[in-house]
């Protein structure tokens, strides 16, 4: 049963990874996709290992399309899912769930910024200083909004889905 549900979460995450919503009109290259929500829900319901599978597998397809962006998305999705699912597994309460989502979102934002600062100059040819200049007006707000959206939708969806899948 768990394997089947994990496959369904992976399929949903893969489909959602192709939904790209630009959040900042001045930076249309930064697009939000809701796929991490599926990894977070799977991680909260079945634990960090299942969440990790759902966070990583859908991005394997994207590695052939846009390797660096997919790598950043995969690593940030993996880390937010592992941190959130692990913290929630310690005490499965609503308060702990909110705390886990907040801490996981913080880790996601910090990691996304660090990876962008490190990898963007390597694959775009843009200088490190130019990427640093993008942090405050674009990268930080985008990643904060992304983390808030992921956490909010996960919080709303988790209980109804957990009842549906028998968790």
PDB file of C-alpha atoms in Angstrom:
ATOM      1  CA  UNK A   1       0.000   0.000   0.000  1.00  0.00           C
ATOM      2  CA  UNK A   2       2.778   2.447   0.948  1.00  0.00           C
ATOM      3  CA  UNK A   3       4.672   1.780  -2.286  1.00  0.00           C
ATOM      4  CA  UNK A   4       1.539   2.465  -4.328  1.00  0.00           C
ATOM      5  CA  UNK A   5       0.859   5.686  -2.453  1.00  0.00           C
ATOM      6  CA  UNK A   6       4.485   6.752  -2.839  1.00  0.00           C
ATOM      7  CA  UNK A   7       4.188   6.171  -6.597  1.00  0.00           C
ATOM      8  CA  UNK A   8       1.018   8.261  -6.677  1.00  0.00           C
ATOM      9  CA  UNK A   9       2.712  11.077  -4.767  1.00  0.00           C
ATOM     10  CA  UNK A  10       5.684  10.896  -7.162  1.00  0.00           C
ATOM     11  CA  UNK A  11       3.375  11.049 -10.181  1.00  0.00           C
ATOM     12  CA  UNK A  12       1.501  14.020  -8.723  1.00  0.00           C
ATOM     13  CA  UNK A  13       4.778  15.775  -7.898  1.00  0.00           C
ATOM     14  CA  UNK A  14       6.076  15.158 -11.417  1.00  0.00           C
ATOM     15  CA  UNK A  15       2.931  16.650 -12.948  1.00  0.00           C
ATOM     16  CA  UNK A  16       3.058  19.620 -10.581  1.00  0.00           C
ATOM     17  CA  UNK A  17       6.737  20.199 -11.388  1.00  0.00           C
ATOM     18  CA  UNK A  18       5.654  21.240 -14.882  1.00  0.00           C
ATOM     19  CA  UNK A  19       3.272  23.875 -13.478  1.00  0.00           C
ATOM     20  CA  UNK A  20       5.405  27.004 -13.521  1.00  0.00           C
ATOM     21  CA  UNK A  21       4.011  30.185 -12.021  1.00  0.00           C
ATOM     22  CA  UNK A  22       6.093  33.363 -12.208  1.00  0.00           C
ATOM     23  CA  UNK A  23       5.719  35.121  -8.860  1.00  0.00           C
ATOM     24  CA  UNK A  24       7.791  38.236  -9.528  1.00  0.00           C
ATOM     25  CA  UNK A  25       6.938  39.988 -12.819  1.00  0.00           C
ATOM     26  CA  UNK A  26      10.348  41.681 -12.983  1.00  0.00           C
ATOM     27  CA  UNK A  27      12.043  38.257 -12.741  1.00  0.00           C
ATOM     28  CA  UNK A  28      10.002  35.911 -14.970  1.00  0.00           C
ATOM     29  CA  UNK A  29      12.843  33.374 -14.935  1.00  0.00           C
ATOM     30  CA  UNK A  30      11.970  32.587 -11.311  1.00  0.00           C
ATOM     31  CA  UNK A  31       8.973  30.269 -11.461  1.00  0.00           C
ATOM     32  CA  UNK A  32       7.161  28.586  -8.610  1.00  0.00           C
ATOM     33  CA  UNK A  33       6.056  24.992  -8.982  1.00  0.00           C
ATOM     34  CA  UNK A  34       3.951  23.289  -6.307  1.00  0.00           C
ATOM     35  CA  UNK A  35       5.629  19.858  -6.556  1.00  0.00           C
ATOM     36  CA  UNK A  36       7.349  20.147  -3.174  1.00  0.00           C
ATOM     37  CA  UNK A  37       3.923  20.115  -1.527  1.00  0.00           C
ATOM     38  CA  UNK A  38       3.517  16.460  -2.522  1.00  0.00           C
ATOM     39  CA  UNK A  39       6.902  15.602  -1.009  1.00  0.00           C
ATOM     40  CA  UNK A  40       6.012  17.436   2.195  1.00  0.00           C
ATOM     41  CA  UNK A  41       2.652  15.683   2.525  1.00  0.00           C
ATOM     42  CA  UNK A  42       4.259  12.291   1.824  1.00  0.00           C
ATOM     43  CA  UNK A  43       7.014  13.043   4.339  1.00  0.00           C
ATOM     44  CA  UNK A  44       4.562  14.082   7.038  1.00  0.00           C
ATOM     45  CA  UNK A  45       2.352  11.056   6.414  1.00  0.00           C
ATOM     46  CA  UNK A  46       4.971   8.329   5.915  1.00  0.00           C
ATOM     47  CA  UNK A  47       8.222   9.732   7.257  1.00  0.00           C
ATOM     48  CA  UNK A  48      11.390  11.341   5.931  1.00  0.00           C
ATOM     49  CA  UNK A  49      12.459   8.452   3.678  1.00  0.00           C
ATOM     50  CA  UNK A  50       9.220   8.391   1.689  1.00  0.00           C
ATOM     51  CA  UNK A  51       9.205  12.177   1.522  1.00  0.00           C
ATOM     52  CA  UNK A  52      12.770  12.101   0.207  1.00  0.00           C
ATOM     53  CA  UNK A  53      11.815   9.717  -2.592  1.00  0.00           C
ATOM     54  CA  UNK A  54       8.910  11.965  -3.599  1.00  0.00           C
ATOM     55  CA  UNK A  55      11.170  15.036  -3.437  1.00  0.00           C
ATOM     56  CA  UNK A  56      13.924  13.557  -5.620  1.00  0.00           C
ATOM     57  CA  UNK A  57      12.387  11.237  -8.239  1.00  0.00           C
ATOM     58  CA  UNK A  58      10.252  13.795 -10.104  1.00  0.00           C
ATOM     59  CA  UNK A  59      13.256  16.073 -10.580  1.00  0.00           C
ATOM     60  CA  UNK A  60      15.277  13.326 -12.269  1.00  0.00           C
ATOM     61  CA  UNK A  61      13.285  13.986 -15.458  1.00  0.00           C
ATOM     62  CA  UNK A  62      14.136  17.692 -15.285  1.00  0.00           C
ATOM     63  CA  UNK A  63      17.858  16.983 -14.946  1.00  0.00           C
ATOM     64  CA  UNK A  64      17.858  16.239 -18.684  1.00  0.00           C
ATOM     65  CA  UNK A  65      15.975  19.460 -19.515  1.00  0.00           C
ATOM     66  CA  UNK A  66      17.591  22.050 -17.262  1.00  0.00           C
ATOM     67  CA  UNK A  67      20.278  20.371 -15.158  1.00  0.00           C
ATOM     68  CA  UNK A  68      21.334  23.172 -12.823  1.00  0.00           C
ATOM     69  CA  UNK A  69      17.860  24.519 -12.071  1.00  0.00           C
ATOM     70  CA  UNK A  70      16.570  20.988 -11.560  1.00  0.00           C
ATOM     71  CA  UNK A  71      19.494  20.184  -9.276  1.00  0.00           C
ATOM     72  CA  UNK A  72      18.786  23.263  -7.132  1.00  0.00           C
ATOM     73  CA  UNK A  73      15.063  22.447  -7.016  1.00  0.00           C
ATOM     74  CA  UNK A  74      15.787  18.811  -6.161  1.00  0.00           C
ATOM     75  CA  UNK A  75      18.217  19.596  -3.346  1.00  0.00           C
ATOM     76  CA  UNK A  76      16.001  22.275  -1.797  1.00  0.00           C
ATOM     77  CA  UNK A  77      12.909  20.047  -2.030  1.00  0.00           C
ATOM     78  CA  UNK A  78      14.850  17.183  -0.481  1.00  0.00           C
ATOM     79  CA  UNK A  79      16.162  19.277   2.408  1.00  0.00           C
ATOM     80  CA  UNK A  80      12.873  20.994   3.260  1.00  0.00           C
ATOM     81  CA  UNK A  81      11.126  17.624   3.170  1.00  0.00           C
ATOM     82  CA  UNK A  82      13.704  15.816   5.307  1.00  0.00           C
ATOM     83  CA  UNK A  83      13.843  18.571   7.935  1.00  0.00           C
ATOM     84  CA  UNK A  84      10.063  18.991   8.081  1.00  0.00           C
ATOM     85  CA  UNK A  85       9.266  15.268   8.158  1.00  0.00           C
ATOM     86  CA  UNK A  86      11.956  14.521  10.740  1.00  0.00           C
ATOM     87  CA  UNK A  87      10.834  17.307  13.081  1.00  0.00           C
ATOM     88  CA  UNK A  88       7.186  16.306  12.720  1.00  0.00           C
ATOM     89  CA  UNK A  89       8.021  12.650  13.412  1.00  0.00           C
ATOM     90  CA  UNK A  90       9.412  13.641  16.828  1.00  0.00           C
ATOM     91  CA  UNK A  91       5.970  14.783  18.051  1.00  0.00           C
ATOM     92  CA  UNK A  92       3.017  14.412  15.708  1.00  0.00           C
ATOM     93  CA  UNK A  93       0.991  17.394  16.903  1.00  0.00           C
ATOM     94  CA  UNK A  94      -0.428  20.382  15.063  1.00  0.00           C
ATOM     95  CA  UNK A  95       1.960  22.783  16.833  1.00  0.00           C
ATOM     96  CA  UNK A  96       4.948  20.579  16.007  1.00  0.00           C
ATOM     97  CA  UNK A  97       3.711  20.350  12.407  1.00  0.00           C
ATOM     98  CA  UNK A  98       3.624  24.140  12.089  1.00  0.00           C
ATOM     99  CA  UNK A  99       7.052  24.431  13.719  1.00  0.00           C
ATOM    100  CA  UNK A 100       8.435  21.762  11.384  1.00  0.00           C
ATOM    101  CA  UNK A 101       7.045  23.563   8.315  1.00  0.00           C
ATOM    102  CA  UNK A 102       8.523  26.891   9.466  1.00  0.00           C
ATOM    103  CA  UNK A 103      11.972  25.433  10.189  1.00  0.00           C
ATOM    104  CA  UNK A 104      11.904  23.434   6.951  1.00  0.00           C
ATOM    105  CA  UNK A 105      10.919  26.547   5.006  1.00  0.00           C
ATOM    106  CA  UNK A 106      13.760  28.505   6.580  1.00  0.00           C
ATOM    107  CA  UNK A 107      16.237  25.790   5.615  1.00  0.00           C
ATOM    108  CA  UNK A 108      14.809  25.800   2.084  1.00  0.00           C
ATOM    109  CA  UNK A 109      15.248  29.572   1.698  1.00  0.00           C
ATOM    110  CA  UNK A 110      18.811  29.608   3.032  1.00  0.00           C
ATOM    111  CA  UNK A 111      19.853  26.620   0.939  1.00  0.00           C
ATOM    112  CA  UNK A 112      18.246  28.021  -2.232  1.00  0.00           C
ATOM    113  CA  UNK A 113      20.113  31.300  -1.793  1.00  0.00           C
ATOM    114  CA  UNK A 114      23.438  29.552  -1.172  1.00  0.00           C
ATOM    115  CA  UNK A 115      23.018  27.234  -4.150  1.00  0.00           C
ATOM    116  CA  UNK A 116      22.024  30.132  -6.405  1.00  0.00           C
ATOM    117  CA  UNK A 117      25.035  32.153  -5.289  1.00  0.00           C
ATOM    118  CA  UNK A 118      27.343  29.194  -5.924  1.00  0.00           C
ATOM    119  CA  UNK A 119      25.903  27.631  -9.091  1.00  0.00           C
ATOM    120  CA  UNK A 120      24.370  30.520 -11.053  1.00  0.00           C
ATOM    121  CA  UNK A 121      27.745  32.127 -11.878  1.00  0.00           C
ATOM    122  CA  UNK A 122      29.077  28.749 -12.998  1.00  0.00           C
ATOM    123  CA  UNK A 123      26.350  27.923 -15.503  1.00  0.00           C
ATOM    124  CA  UNK A 124      25.216  31.353 -16.704  1.00  0.00           C
ATOM    125  CA  UNK A 125      28.483  33.231 -16.872  1.00  0.00           C
ATOM    126  CA  UNK A 126      26.965  35.982 -14.720  1.00  0.00           C
ATOM    127  CA  UNK A 127      29.441  37.265 -12.160  1.00  0.00           C
ATOM    128  CA  UNK A 128      29.088  36.401  -8.489  1.00  0.00           C
ATOM    129  CA  UNK A 129      28.594  40.109  -7.760  1.00  0.00           C
ATOM    130  CA  UNK A 130      25.729  40.286 -10.267  1.00  0.00           C
ATOM    131  CA  UNK A 131      24.050  37.279  -8.638  1.00  0.00           C
ATOM    132  CA  UNK A 132      24.542  38.906  -5.215  1.00  0.00           C
ATOM    133  CA  UNK A 133      22.745  41.969  -6.574  1.00  0.00           C
ATOM    134  CA  UNK A 134      19.733  39.738  -7.373  1.00  0.00           C
ATOM    135  CA  UNK A 135      19.404  38.390  -3.828  1.00  0.00           C
ATOM    136  CA  UNK A 136      17.424  41.171  -2.140  1.00  0.00           C
ATOM    137  CA  UNK A 137      15.160  42.283  -4.965  1.00  0.00           C
ATOM    138  CA  UNK A 138      14.409  38.852  -6.465  1.00  0.00           C
ATOM    139  CA  UNK A 139      15.920  35.674  -5.017  1.00  0.00           C
ATOM    140  CA  UNK A 140      15.104  36.240  -1.348  1.00  0.00           C
ATOM    141  CA  UNK A 141      11.475  37.371  -1.867  1.00  0.00           C
ATOM    142  CA  UNK A 142      10.844  34.594  -4.388  1.00  0.00           C
ATOM    143  CA  UNK A 143      12.175  31.875  -2.092  1.00  0.00           C
ATOM    144  CA  UNK A 144      10.354  33.244   0.960  1.00  0.00           C
ATOM    145  CA  UNK A 145       7.036  33.324  -0.944  1.00  0.00           C
ATOM    146  CA  UNK A 146       7.747  29.821  -2.278  1.00  0.00           C
ATOM    147  CA  UNK A 147       8.395  28.497   1.239  1.00  0.00           C
ATOM    148  CA  UNK A 148       5.250  30.193   2.580  1.00  0.00           C
ATOM    149  CA  UNK A 149       3.111  28.794  -0.252  1.00  0.00           C
ATOM    150  CA  UNK A 150       4.526  25.278   0.215  1.00  0.00           C
ATOM    151  CA  UNK A 151       4.006  25.365   3.984  1.00  0.00           C
ATOM    152  CA  UNK A 152       0.528  26.911   3.813  1.00  0.00           C
ATOM    153  CA  UNK A 153      -0.856  24.524   1.208  1.00  0.00           C
ATOM    154  CA  UNK A 154       0.762  21.545   2.939  1.00  0.00           C
ATOM    155  CA  UNK A 155      -0.778  22.601   6.260  1.00  0.00           C
ATOM    156  CA  UNK A 156      -4.229  22.897   4.653  1.00  0.00           C
ATOM    157  CA  UNK A 157      -3.967  19.645   2.673  1.00  0.00           C
ATOM    158  CA  UNK A 158      -2.274  17.348   5.172  1.00  0.00           C
ATOM    159  CA  UNK A 159      -5.121  16.432   7.521  1.00  0.00           C
ATOM    160  CA  UNK A 160      -7.732  15.733   4.843  1.00  0.00           C
ATOM    161  CA  UNK A 161      -5.215  13.717   2.802  1.00  0.00           C
ATOM    162  CA  UNK A 162      -3.924  11.838   5.848  1.00  0.00           C
ATOM    163  CA  UNK A 163      -7.466  10.734   6.648  1.00  0.00           C
ATOM    164  CA  UNK A 164      -7.992   9.695   3.042  1.00  0.00           C
ATOM    165  CA  UNK A 165      -4.843   7.556   2.938  1.00  0.00           C
ATOM    166  CA  UNK A 166      -5.423   6.132   6.408  1.00  0.00           C
ATOM    167  CA  UNK A 167      -2.625   7.824   8.331  1.00  0.00           C
TER     168      UNK A 167
END
